[in-house]
Tab-separated table of C-alpha atoms and ligand atoms in Angstrom:
chain	number	residue	atom	x	y	z
A	1	MET	CA	270.359	159.476	48.215
A	2	LYS	CA	267.322	161.500	47.160
A	3	ARG	CA	265.092	162.920	49.888
A	4	PHE	CA	262.336	165.550	50.025
A	5	ALA	CA	262.700	168.195	52.689
A	6	ILE	CA	261.342	171.538	53.816
A	7	LYS	CA	263.843	174.387	53.839
A	8	ASP	CA	261.621	176.575	56.044
A	9	TYR	CA	258.028	176.891	57.197
A	10	GLY	CA	255.666	178.025	54.472
A	11	ALA	CA	253.618	177.147	51.391
A	12	ALA	CA	254.300	173.751	49.819
A	13	LYS	CA	255.595	175.136	46.534
A	14	ASP	CA	257.872	177.617	48.295
A	15	VAL	CA	259.546	175.382	50.881
A	16	LEU	CA	259.518	171.758	49.713
A	17	ILE	CA	262.813	170.906	48.025
A	18	GLU	CA	264.684	167.839	46.793
A	19	ILE	CA	268.014	167.229	48.498
A	20	GLU	CA	270.892	164.809	47.995
A	21	ALA	CA	271.672	163.408	51.459
A	22	GLU	CA	274.540	161.312	52.786
A	23	PRO	CA	273.395	157.864	54.005
A	24	ARG	CA	273.365	157.594	57.790
A	25	LEU	CA	275.348	154.942	59.659
A	26	VAL	CA	273.464	151.960	61.038
A	27	ASP	CA	274.355	151.179	64.655
A	28	ASP	CA	273.657	147.937	66.589
A	29	THR	CA	269.983	148.709	67.224
A	30	HIS	CA	269.002	150.278	63.886
A	31	VAL	CA	267.910	149.100	60.480
A	32	ARG	CA	268.295	150.657	56.995
A	33	VAL	CA	265.241	150.451	54.768
A	34	GLU	CA	265.083	151.218	51.053
A	35	LEU	CA	261.655	152.830	50.823
A	36	LYS	CA	259.163	151.726	48.193
A	37	ALA	CA	256.331	154.014	49.309
A	38	PHE	CA	255.627	156.732	51.835
A	39	ALA	CA	252.405	158.411	52.956
A	40	ILE	CA	251.515	162.072	53.326
A	41	ASN	CA	249.695	162.811	56.589
A	42	PRO	CA	247.752	165.875	57.802
A	43	TYR	CA	250.524	166.154	60.467
A	44	ASP	CA	253.125	166.780	57.747
A	45	ILE	CA	251.081	169.719	56.498
A	46	ALA	CA	250.817	171.200	59.978
A	47	LEU	CA	254.564	170.734	60.519
A	48	ARG	CA	255.400	172.428	57.223
A	49	GLN	CA	253.082	175.325	57.896
A	50	GLY	CA	254.780	175.904	61.258
A	51	ALA	CA	251.694	175.106	63.330
A	52	MET	CA	253.823	172.958	65.637
A	53	ARG	CA	256.746	175.301	65.998
A	54	ASP	CA	256.008	176.106	69.659
A	55	PHE	CA	256.294	172.398	70.567
A	56	ARG	CA	258.810	171.045	68.034
A	57	THR	CA	261.842	172.880	66.815
A	58	LEU	CA	262.918	171.690	63.355
A	59	LYS	CA	266.411	171.980	61.955
A	60	PHE	CA	266.283	172.803	58.211
A	61	PRO	CA	266.443	171.199	55.766
A	62	TYR	CA	264.038	168.849	57.545
A	63	VAL	CA	262.898	165.643	55.876
A	64	LEU	CA	259.221	165.049	56.662
A	65	GLY	CA	257.423	161.716	56.878
A	66	ASN	CA	256.560	159.219	59.594
A	67	ASP	CA	255.110	156.409	57.514
A	68	GLY	CA	256.696	154.160	54.942
A	69	ALA	CA	257.233	150.650	53.617
A	70	GLY	CA	260.231	149.134	51.911
A	71	ILE	CA	262.992	146.561	51.879
A	72	VAL	CA	265.633	146.055	54.594
A	73	THR	CA	269.136	146.681	53.215
A	74	GLU	CA	271.216	146.634	56.436
A	75	VAL	CA	270.618	145.534	60.048
A	76	GLY	CA	272.425	146.311	63.281
A	77	SER	CA	274.084	143.472	65.193
A	78	GLU	CA	271.308	143.350	67.843
A	79	ILE	CA	268.452	143.042	65.360
A	80	THR	CA	266.982	139.568	65.121
A	81	HIS	CA	263.365	140.011	63.952
A	82	VAL	CA	264.180	141.144	60.388
A	83	LYS	CA	266.986	140.473	57.922
A	84	VAL	CA	268.321	142.000	54.741
A	85	GLY	CA	265.789	141.515	51.940
A	86	ASP	CA	262.683	141.494	54.212
A	87	GLU	CA	259.731	143.673	53.194
A	88	VAL	CA	258.804	145.839	56.149
A	89	ILE	CA	256.428	148.510	57.459
A	90	VAL	CA	258.162	151.517	59.000
A	91	HIS	CA	257.192	154.158	61.570
A	92	ALA	CA	259.822	156.881	61.860
A	93	VAL	CA	260.091	160.169	63.706
A	94	GLY	CA	260.480	162.062	60.417
A	95	GLY	CA	262.519	161.060	57.392
A	96	THR	CA	260.373	158.752	55.273
A	97	TYR	CA	260.067	161.237	52.385
A	98	GLY	CA	263.021	159.757	50.526
A	99	GLU	CA	264.825	156.786	49.029
A	100	GLU	CA	265.847	155.322	52.369
A	101	VAL	CA	265.523	155.760	56.093
A	102	VAL	CA	267.436	154.450	59.122
A	103	VAL	CA	265.166	153.607	62.052
A	104	PRO	CA	265.368	151.762	65.389
A	105	GLY	CA	264.557	148.063	64.900
A	106	LYS	CA	261.611	148.311	67.271
A	107	LYS	CA	259.915	150.703	64.804
A	108	ILE	CA	259.568	148.170	62.003
A	109	VAL	CA	257.694	144.917	61.431
A	110	LYS	CA	257.598	142.505	58.493
A	111	LYS	CA	254.985	143.405	55.901
A	112	PRO	CA	252.592	140.587	55.000
A	113	ALA	CA	253.266	139.587	51.381
A	114	PHE	CA	249.644	140.282	50.326
A	115	MET	CA	249.768	143.872	51.569
A	116	THR	CA	250.592	146.383	48.835
A	117	TRP	CA	253.366	148.937	49.354
A	118	GLU	CA	250.765	151.730	49.317
A	119	ALA	CA	248.454	150.082	51.879
A	120	ALA	CA	251.418	149.284	54.157
A	121	ALA	CA	252.770	152.839	54.053
A	122	GLY	CA	249.326	154.406	54.241
A	123	ALA	CA	248.139	152.475	57.279
A	124	VAL	CA	250.955	153.306	59.693
A	125	THR	CA	249.956	156.514	61.548
A	126	PRO	CA	246.182	155.987	61.108
A	127	TRP	CA	246.484	152.482	62.535
A	128	LEU	CA	248.823	153.434	65.404
A	129	THR	CA	246.284	156.125	66.316
A	130	ALA	CA	243.215	153.903	66.096
A	131	TYR	CA	244.870	151.005	67.915
A	132	ASN	CA	246.522	152.946	70.748
A	133	LEU	CA	243.472	155.100	71.333
A	134	VAL	CA	241.098	152.126	71.611
A	135	THR	CA	243.436	149.672	73.329
A	136	HIS	CA	245.520	151.852	75.591
A	137	LEU	CA	243.934	155.248	76.091
A	138	LEU	CA	240.417	153.894	76.586
A	139	GLY	CA	240.704	150.150	77.179
A	140	ASP	CA	237.767	148.806	79.196
A	141	LYS	CA	236.338	152.320	79.716
A	142	ILE	CA	235.203	152.534	76.104
A	143	GLY	CA	231.660	151.125	76.579
A	144	GLU	CA	229.457	149.390	74.051
A	145	THR	CA	228.348	152.216	71.774
A	146	VAL	CA	231.014	154.361	70.133
A	147	MET	CA	230.554	157.379	67.871
A	148	VAL	CA	233.251	157.960	65.254
A	149	GLN	CA	233.225	161.458	63.761
A	150	GLY	CA	235.305	161.705	60.588
A	151	ALA	CA	234.541	158.031	59.830
A	152	SER	CA	235.527	158.406	56.190
A	153	GLY	CA	239.045	159.523	57.082
A	154	ALA	CA	242.141	157.379	57.400
A	155	VAL	CA	241.984	157.221	61.223
A	156	GLY	CA	238.187	157.159	61.356
A	157	SER	CA	237.775	154.347	58.831
A	158	LEU	CA	240.241	152.129	60.724
A	159	LEU	CA	238.477	153.020	63.993
A	160	VAL	CA	235.139	151.890	62.590
A	161	GLN	CA	236.548	148.562	61.467
A	162	TYR	CA	238.575	147.917	64.612
A	163	LEU	CA	235.613	148.724	66.874
A	164	LYS	CA	233.293	146.502	64.827
A	165	ALA	CA	235.839	143.682	65.073
A	166	GLN	CA	235.521	144.088	68.854
A	167	GLY	CA	231.730	143.766	68.713
A	168	LYS	CA	230.952	147.430	69.458
A	169	THR	CA	227.924	149.284	68.112
A	170	VAL	CA	229.408	151.999	65.927
A	171	LEU	CA	227.640	155.252	65.124
A	172	ALA	CA	229.405	157.336	62.460
A	173	SER	CA	229.411	160.669	60.731
A	174	ALA	CA	231.145	161.978	57.623
A	175	SER	CA	230.032	163.896	54.554
A	176	LYS	CA	227.149	162.611	52.440
A	177	ARG	CA	229.481	161.761	49.559
A	178	ASN	CA	231.205	159.201	51.777
A	179	GLU	CA	228.095	157.561	53.297
A	180	GLU	CA	228.333	154.404	51.200
A	181	LEU	CA	232.024	153.955	52.078
A	182	VAL	CA	231.398	154.319	55.804
A	183	ARG	CA	228.372	151.978	55.826
A	184	GLN	CA	230.358	149.388	53.906
A	185	LEU	CA	233.126	149.574	56.543
A	186	GLY	CA	230.589	148.332	59.004
A	187	ALA	CA	229.096	151.384	60.751
A	188	ASP	CA	225.735	150.484	62.295
A	189	GLN	CA	224.229	153.944	61.807
A	190	PHE	CA	225.320	156.961	59.783
A	191	ALA	CA	224.620	160.704	59.807
A	192	ALA	CA	225.920	163.054	57.103
A	193	TYR	CA	227.152	166.154	58.913
A	194	ASP	CA	226.697	168.278	55.786
A	195	VAL	CA	222.988	167.502	55.319
A	196	GLU	CA	221.743	166.958	58.880
A	197	ASP	CA	222.626	167.831	62.422
A	198	ALA	CA	224.591	164.771	63.532
A	199	GLY	CA	224.538	166.058	67.135
A	200	SER	CA	220.735	165.959	67.330
A	201	PHE	CA	220.507	162.769	65.232
A	202	PHE	CA	222.557	160.766	67.755
A	203	ALA	CA	221.936	162.862	70.860
A	204	ASP	CA	222.978	161.178	74.168
A	205	GLN	CA	223.592	157.800	72.555
A	206	ALA	CA	227.333	157.099	72.747
A	207	ASP	CA	229.393	155.825	75.688
A	208	THR	CA	232.429	157.185	73.823
A	209	VAL	CA	232.730	159.822	71.110
A	210	ILE	CA	235.895	160.066	69.057
A	211	ASP	CA	236.401	163.252	67.066
A	212	ALA	CA	238.610	162.073	64.213
A	213	THR	CA	237.679	164.936	61.890
A	214	LYS	CA	240.435	166.948	60.251
A	215	GLY	CA	241.364	169.721	62.608
A	216	GLY	CA	238.769	168.610	65.181
A	217	ARG	CA	235.688	170.277	63.724
A	218	ALA	CA	232.998	168.215	65.393
A	219	GLY	CA	233.323	169.009	69.092
A	220	GLU	CA	229.945	170.616	69.524
A	221	ALA	CA	228.050	167.739	67.930
A	222	GLY	CA	230.275	165.221	69.709
A	223	MET	CA	229.417	166.573	73.138
A	224	GLN	CA	225.732	166.332	72.276
A	225	ILE	CA	226.174	162.710	71.181
A	226	MET	CA	228.162	161.620	74.303
A	227	LYS	CA	226.029	160.203	77.123
A	228	ALA	CA	226.456	162.273	80.319
A	229	GLY	CA	229.519	160.922	82.072
A	230	GLY	CA	230.841	159.250	78.904
A	231	ASN	CA	234.182	159.687	77.138
A	232	PHE	CA	235.013	162.340	74.577
A	233	VAL	CA	238.319	161.816	72.794
A	234	ALA	CA	239.878	164.441	70.555
A	235	LEU	CA	242.716	163.897	68.089
A	236	ASN	CA	243.118	167.653	67.856
A	237	ASP	CA	242.191	170.271	70.433
A	238	LEU	CA	239.491	169.451	72.975
A	239	PRO	CA	236.384	171.672	72.874
A	240	SER	CA	236.985	174.713	75.053
A	241	ASP	CA	233.393	174.897	76.271
A	242	GLN	CA	232.883	171.442	77.817
A	243	LYS	CA	229.165	171.668	78.383
A	244	LYS	CA	228.402	168.140	79.444
A	245	THR	CA	229.873	166.106	82.290
A	246	GLY	CA	232.285	163.599	80.872
A	247	ASN	CA	235.779	162.279	80.653
A	248	TYR	CA	237.503	164.567	78.151
A	249	LEU	CA	240.656	163.014	76.753
A	250	SER	CA	243.247	164.229	74.286
A	251	PHE	CA	244.939	161.540	72.252
A	252	GLY	CA	248.542	161.912	71.163
A	253	PRO	CA	251.550	159.732	70.516
A	254	SER	CA	253.235	158.535	73.709
A	255	GLU	CA	256.426	156.756	74.699
A	256	ASP	CA	254.163	154.416	76.657
A	257	TYR	CA	252.805	152.953	73.419
A	258	SER	CA	254.869	150.320	71.637
A	259	ASP	CA	254.998	150.712	67.861
A	260	PHE	CA	256.135	147.134	67.598
A	261	GLU	CA	253.046	145.903	69.425
A	262	ALA	CA	250.663	148.057	67.412
A	263	LEU	CA	252.259	147.310	64.035
A	264	THR	CA	252.282	143.594	64.842
A	265	ALA	CA	248.534	143.858	65.549
A	266	LEU	CA	248.146	145.560	62.218
A	267	THR	CA	249.839	142.765	60.326
A	268	GLY	CA	247.579	140.266	62.122
A	269	LEU	CA	244.411	142.075	61.027
A	270	ALA	CA	245.598	143.421	57.691
A	271	ASP	CA	243.646	140.937	55.558
A	272	LYS	CA	240.407	142.155	57.179
A	273	LEU	CA	241.106	145.907	57.236
A	274	GLN	CA	240.262	148.189	54.359
A	275	LEU	CA	242.286	151.360	53.792
A	276	THR	CA	241.092	153.678	51.055
A	277	ILE	CA	243.884	154.915	48.818
A	278	ALA	CA	242.858	158.117	47.030
A	279	GLU	CA	245.932	158.514	44.854
A	280	VAL	CA	249.327	156.967	44.203
A	281	LEU	CA	251.757	159.544	42.832
A	282	PRO	CA	255.250	159.041	41.374
A	283	PHE	CA	258.397	159.626	43.444
A	284	THR	CA	259.036	163.268	42.453
A	285	LEU	CA	259.164	166.644	44.191
A	286	ALA	CA	256.188	167.739	42.059
A	287	SER	CA	254.155	164.843	43.505
A	288	VAL	CA	255.063	165.728	47.068
A	289	ILE	CA	254.002	169.363	46.494
A	290	ALA	CA	250.775	168.241	44.779
A	291	GLY	CA	250.022	165.833	47.624
A	292	HIS	CA	250.495	168.553	50.217
A	293	GLU	CA	248.336	171.027	48.318
A	294	LYS	CA	245.555	168.478	47.945
A	295	LEU	CA	245.565	167.602	51.641
A	296	GLU	CA	245.249	171.288	52.568
A	297	GLY	CA	241.812	171.323	50.954
A	298	HIS	CA	238.986	168.814	51.414
A	299	PRO	CA	240.007	165.986	49.111
A	300	SER	CA	238.155	162.730	48.359
A	301	ALA	CA	238.478	160.107	51.066
A	302	GLY	CA	241.708	158.155	51.135
A	303	LYS	CA	245.444	158.339	51.550
A	304	ILE	CA	247.803	160.077	49.196
A	305	ILE	CA	250.831	157.862	48.640
A	306	ILE	CA	254.143	158.506	46.917
A	307	LYS	CA	255.481	155.315	45.377
A	308	LYS	CA	258.801	154.431	43.775
A	309	VAL	CA	258.727	152.378	40.615
A	310	GLY	CA	261.019	149.325	40.516
B	1	NAP	N1	246.681	163.201	67.840
B	1	NAP	C1	247.222	162.291	67.043
B	1	NAP	O1	248.092	161.497	67.420
B	1	NAP	C2	246.752	162.188	65.626
B	1	NAP	C3	247.104	161.095	64.834
B	1	NAP	C4	246.588	161.004	63.538
B	1	NAP	C5	245.776	162.008	63.031
B	1	NAP	N2	245.511	163.086	63.811
B	1	NAP	C6	244.633	164.159	63.318
B	1	NAP	O2	243.332	163.548	63.138
B	1	NAP	C7	242.655	164.173	62.055
B	1	NAP	C8	242.221	163.056	61.073
B	1	NAP	O3	243.368	162.495	60.463
B	1	NAP	P1	243.207	161.570	59.157
B	1	NAP	O4	244.550	161.154	58.727
B	1	NAP	O5	242.183	160.532	59.382
B	1	NAP	O6	242.633	162.657	58.140
B	1	NAP	P2	241.763	162.446	56.812
B	1	NAP	O7	241.981	161.073	56.256
B	1	NAP	O8	242.022	163.619	55.963
B	1	NAP	O9	240.243	162.490	57.331
B	1	NAP	C9	239.658	163.684	57.687
B	1	NAP	C10	238.231	163.451	58.140
B	1	NAP	O10	237.733	164.714	58.536
B	1	NAP	C11	236.426	164.899	57.958
B	1	NAP	N3	236.204	166.304	57.732
B	1	NAP	C12	236.878	167.149	56.894
B	1	NAP	N4	236.340	168.365	56.990
B	1	NAP	C13	235.342	168.316	57.871
B	1	NAP	C14	234.403	169.270	58.384
B	1	NAP	N5	234.428	170.546	58.005
B	1	NAP	N6	233.513	168.847	59.339
B	1	NAP	C15	233.500	167.555	59.719
B	1	NAP	N7	234.338	166.617	59.263
B	1	NAP	C16	235.233	166.984	58.357
B	1	NAP	C17	236.513	164.095	56.666
B	1	NAP	O11	235.191	163.728	56.296
B	1	NAP	P3	234.567	163.956	54.830
B	1	NAP	O12	235.721	163.979	53.862
B	1	NAP	O13	233.629	162.811	54.640
B	1	NAP	O14	233.899	165.278	54.899
B	1	NAP	C18	237.329	162.896	57.090
B	1	NAP	O15	236.489	161.902	57.640
B	1	NAP	C19	243.659	165.178	61.458
B	1	NAP	O16	243.383	166.437	61.996
B	1	NAP	C20	245.008	164.678	61.940
B	1	NAP	O17	245.953	165.726	62.000
B	1	NAP	C21	245.963	163.215	65.093
């Protein structure tokens, strides 16, 4: 079984390798999925570069990948919600960069037939993030006006759409080249951070500010945009100099959040949600390396997906 792994921390071309792995056994609570597509996330880049090594120790070769979609080929005796042959969406703790993955049953849901393999794989982590942040981290505290920084990104674009579906007023920022995309997603107002000062443009207007920029680059502007006493949520590090009174929250995955609940919500809304796919690359090591190298820069908006043919 072909999988793509890192043999060490380092540059994509130096450490990403193809390995032949033995299939894992499926116990009573797990499911085997033949993957049709997997997504490359900014988190994978950070993991490969060793940025997480103080919090997560990896055993090499380590197969990256949290997000995928494919067909169920084996189910444990306790699994009742999917059967062999079902098309599913998968969230794994590593391991989706390959031909198959074995995951706990509670980490998969059936994929709606209309959803493409690339959209299903691409939506997983961005949606889990948007959904859990809005529904569980903030809940009723979120307020009526929400600022999404990084609104053109995978997480940001789903946030804009999910918040609009809940009747919120959404202020948004991204680069000028992505203005049309963000407005079309439903943002009520837009500021291009690369041509104007988004912080001054929206000063003191948002009950909640969510910094969904890559690497958390918008803290200064975000604090300016938050109303005093509002919420500031970071997907990366919180600003060190918290100048304004507010509820500063760091979002991260948590055992308290149910993947099954969030992914079921995704399948319910999938026909209304738009996920931009930047590129679909073939299932090769060269594609995985190219995808990683592209994500290290500042690529066009959208997910990079690796897809198997047939
Ligand atoms: N804590 C968690 O659980 C969690 C979960 C998922 C993601 N994340 C993190 O959240 C971030 C976003 O993830 P994603 O998958 O949505 O990434 P993405 O699709 O690559 O989106 C990145 C966003 O950042 C913006 N951006 C890039 N450079 C910028 C700059 N210099 N100043 C301002 N904005 C900039 C982009 O806007 P333009 O292209 O329009 O410039 C885009 O909107 C990543 O850092 C990721 O690691 C954290």
